[in-house]
Amino acid sequence: MASHELPIPRLGHTASGVKPEHGNYQLPPLIGVTRDGMVSSFGSIAVVATLLAVTETIFLVLLKMLSSESSPDVPASQLQRTLSALTYTGIVLNLGSLWSALRMIDVLGKMPLLNARYEADLDVKRLSLRLTNDTSTHDVMASYGLRGIWTFMAWHCLISLLFGSLCIVTQIAMFVWVYEALAVSISITVLVAFASVPMLLSFFM
């Protein structure tokens, strides 16, 4: 299998032998570009999650208005109760995605500082790191200062956004079945199923 070395610290000579040269904490171009791309992606996720949370809040207000206009003697249907539950769930999931994205942007911005703080440990990792088809993003970024549970935060952000988005499209389908004519309900359900395909395929990417 072909192997390519990642940029590693320059080596200096001392009385005890060869060791990495310290003092330069700038990220190599490959790592810097990867970090910038991740910051841009999580920034976009934060914006989208905020918009979805606002949309869910507006949708919740609309549901409350419709419920208040209906007769109090008529109990809410199972679909209406499920619709309300999905609305609350969507708000919570999108807020969770937003905060995870903000946390990821914060820790990615601190990579040069972390690279300096944990210099001794990271030097050992970089000297043995080789970029191959089996090298994970976690190993590469961790060798340049990204520490902690950032992998969990990244997955939490993406999964929360995914399920928050699925909540919204499911709500749309359920809403039209409760309040619209049968022909409209069928048409919207087909469109919702088609629009949800990229979200469902995200599990396999």
Coordinates of C-alpha atoms in Angstrom, one line a residue:
M1 CA 0.0 0.0 0.0
A2 CA 1.4 3.4 -1.0
S3 CA 2.4 5.6 2.0
H4 CA 3.0 9.3 2.1
E5 CA 4.6 11.1 5.0
L6 CA 2.9 14.0 6.6
P7 CA 4.9 17.1 7.3
I8 CA 6.8 16.6 10.6
P9 CA 8.9 18.9 12.8
R10 CA 12.4 19.7 11.5
L11 CA 15.1 17.7 13.2
G12 CA 18.0 19.3 15.2
H13 CA 21.1 17.7 16.5
T14 CA 22.0 17.7 20.2
A15 CA 24.6 15.9 22.4
S16 CA 22.0 13.2 23.1
G17 CA 21.2 12.6 19.4
V18 CA 18.4 13.8 17.1
K19 CA 15.3 15.5 18.3
P20 CA 12.5 17.7 16.9
E21 CA 13.2 21.4 16.6
H22 CA 10.7 23.3 18.8
G23 CA 9.4 26.8 18.5
N24 CA 7.4 26.7 15.3
Y25 CA 3.8 26.0 16.0
Q26 CA 2.2 27.0 12.7
L27 CA 0.1 24.2 11.2
P28 CA 1.4 22.6 8.0
P29 CA -0.5 23.5 4.8
L30 CA -2.3 20.1 4.6
I31 CA -3.5 20.4 8.3
G32 CA -4.3 24.1 8.0
V33 CA -6.5 23.6 4.9
T34 CA -8.3 20.7 6.6
R35 CA -8.9 22.7 9.7
D36 CA -10.2 25.7 7.7
G37 CA -12.5 23.5 5.8
M38 CA -13.9 22.0 9.0
V39 CA -14.4 25.5 10.5
S40 CA -16.3 26.5 7.4
S41 CA -18.4 23.4 7.5
F42 CA -19.3 23.7 11.2
G43 CA -20.0 27.4 10.7
S44 CA -22.5 26.6 8.0
I45 CA -24.0 23.9 10.2
A46 CA -24.4 26.4 13.0
V47 CA -26.3 28.8 10.7
V48 CA -28.5 26.0 9.3
A49 CA -29.3 24.6 12.8
T50 CA -30.2 28.1 14.0
L51 CA -32.6 28.6 11.1
L52 CA -34.2 25.2 11.6
A53 CA -34.7 25.9 15.4
V54 CA -36.3 29.2 14.5
T55 CA -38.5 27.5 12.0
E56 CA -39.6 24.9 14.5
T57 CA -40.4 27.6 17.0
I58 CA -42.6 29.4 14.5
F59 CA -44.2 26.0 13.7
L60 CA -44.9 25.4 17.4
V61 CA -46.6 28.8 17.7
L62 CA -48.7 28.0 14.7
L63 CA -49.8 24.7 16.2
K64 CA -50.7 26.4 19.5
M65 CA -52.8 28.9 17.6
L66 CA -54.6 26.2 15.7
S67 CA -55.2 24.3 18.9
S68 CA -56.7 27.3 20.6
E69 CA -59.1 27.9 17.8
S70 CA -60.5 24.4 17.9
S71 CA -63.3 23.4 20.3
P72 CA -62.0 22.5 23.8
D73 CA -64.5 19.6 23.8
V74 CA -62.8 17.9 20.9
P75 CA -59.7 16.0 22.0
A76 CA -56.5 16.3 20.0
S77 CA -55.9 13.5 17.6
Q78 CA -52.9 11.1 17.8
L79 CA -51.5 12.9 14.8
Q80 CA -51.7 16.3 16.4
R81 CA -50.0 15.0 19.6
T82 CA -47.3 13.4 17.5
L83 CA -46.9 16.6 15.6
S84 CA -46.4 18.6 18.8
A85 CA -43.9 16.0 20.1
L86 CA -41.9 16.2 16.9
T87 CA -41.8 20.0 17.1
Y88 CA -40.3 20.0 20.5
T89 CA -37.9 17.3 19.5
G90 CA -36.8 19.2 16.5
I91 CA -36.1 22.4 18.5
V92 CA -34.0 20.4 21.0
L93 CA -32.0 18.5 18.3
N94 CA -31.2 21.6 16.3
L95 CA -30.1 23.5 19.4
G96 CA -27.9 20.6 20.3
S97 CA -26.4 20.6 16.8
L98 CA -25.8 24.4 17.1
W99 CA -23.9 24.2 20.3
S100 CA -21.8 21.2 19.2
A101 CA -20.9 23.2 16.0
L102 CA -19.9 26.2 18.1
R103 CA -17.8 24.0 20.3
M104 CA -16.0 22.5 17.3
I105 CA -15.3 25.9 15.8
D106 CA -13.8 26.9 19.2
V107 CA -11.5 23.9 19.6
L108 CA -10.4 24.0 15.9
G109 CA -9.4 27.7 16.4
K110 CA -7.2 26.7 19.3
M111 CA -5.2 24.1 17.4
P112 CA -2.0 26.2 17.1
L113 CA -2.1 26.9 20.9
L114 CA -2.7 23.2 21.7
N115 CA 0.1 22.3 19.3
A116 CA 2.4 24.4 21.4
R117 CA 1.1 23.3 24.8
Y118 CA 1.4 19.6 24.1
E119 CA 4.5 19.9 21.9
A120 CA 6.5 17.0 23.5
D121 CA 3.7 14.5 23.2
L122 CA 2.7 15.5 19.7
D123 CA 6.3 15.3 18.4
V124 CA 6.3 11.6 19.1
K125 CA 3.0 11.1 17.3
R126 CA 4.1 13.0 14.2
L127 CA 7.5 11.3 13.9
S128 CA 5.7 7.9 13.6
L129 CA 2.7 9.1 11.5
R130 CA 2.3 8.1 7.9
L131 CA -0.5 9.1 5.7
T132 CA -2.0 6.0 4.1
N133 CA -5.5 4.9 3.0
D134 CA -6.1 3.6 6.5
T135 CA -5.1 6.8 8.3
S136 CA -8.1 8.4 10.0
T137 CA -8.9 12.1 10.2
H138 CA -8.8 11.7 14.0
D139 CA -5.2 10.5 14.0
V140 CA -4.0 13.2 11.6
M141 CA -5.7 16.1 13.5
A142 CA -4.9 14.7 16.9
S143 CA -1.2 14.7 16.0
Y144 CA -1.4 18.5 15.5
G145 CA -3.1 19.4 18.7
L146 CA -6.8 18.5 18.4
R147 CA -7.6 16.9 21.7
G148 CA -10.5 15.8 23.9
I149 CA -13.8 14.4 22.7
W150 CA -13.9 16.4 19.5
T151 CA -14.8 13.3 17.4
F152 CA -17.9 12.8 19.6
M153 CA -18.8 16.5 19.3
A154 CA -18.5 16.3 15.5
W155 CA -20.7 13.3 15.3
H156 CA -23.2 14.7 17.8
C157 CA -23.4 17.9 15.7
L158 CA -24.0 16.0 12.4
I159 CA -26.5 13.4 13.8
S160 CA -28.5 16.0 15.7
L161 CA -28.8 18.1 12.5
L162 CA -29.8 15.1 10.5
F163 CA -32.5 14.0 12.9
G164 CA -33.6 17.6 13.4
S165 CA -34.0 18.0 9.7
L166 CA -36.0 14.7 9.5
C167 CA -38.3 16.0 12.2
I168 CA -39.2 19.0 10.1
V169 CA -39.9 17.1 6.9
T170 CA -41.9 14.5 8.9
Q171 CA -43.9 17.4 10.5
I172 CA -44.7 18.9 7.1
A173 CA -46.1 15.5 5.9
M174 CA -48.1 15.0 9.1
F175 CA -49.4 18.6 9.1
V176 CA -50.9 18.3 5.6
W177 CA -52.5 15.0 6.5
V178 CA -54.2 16.7 9.5
Y179 CA -55.2 20.0 7.9
E180 CA -55.2 19.6 4.1
A181 CA -57.2 17.7 1.5
L182 CA -56.3 14.1 0.5
A183 CA -54.8 15.0 -2.9
V184 CA -52.6 17.6 -1.3
S185 CA -51.5 15.2 1.4
I186 CA -50.5 12.5 -1.0
S187 CA -48.6 14.9 -3.2
I188 CA -46.7 16.5 -0.3
T189 CA -45.9 13.1 1.2
V190 CA -44.3 12.0 -2.1
L191 CA -42.2 15.2 -2.2
V192 CA -41.2 14.8 1.4
A193 CA -40.0 11.2 0.7
F194 CA -38.0 12.4 -2.3
A195 CA -36.5 15.3 -0.4
S196 CA -35.5 13.0 2.5
V197 CA -33.3 10.7 0.3
P198 CA -30.1 12.7 0.7
M199 CA -30.6 12.9 4.5
L200 CA -31.1 9.1 4.7
L201 CA -28.1 8.5 2.5
S202 CA -26.0 10.6 4.9
F203 CA -25.8 7.5 7.1
F204 CA -23.8 5.7 4.5
M205 CA -21.3 8.5 3.5

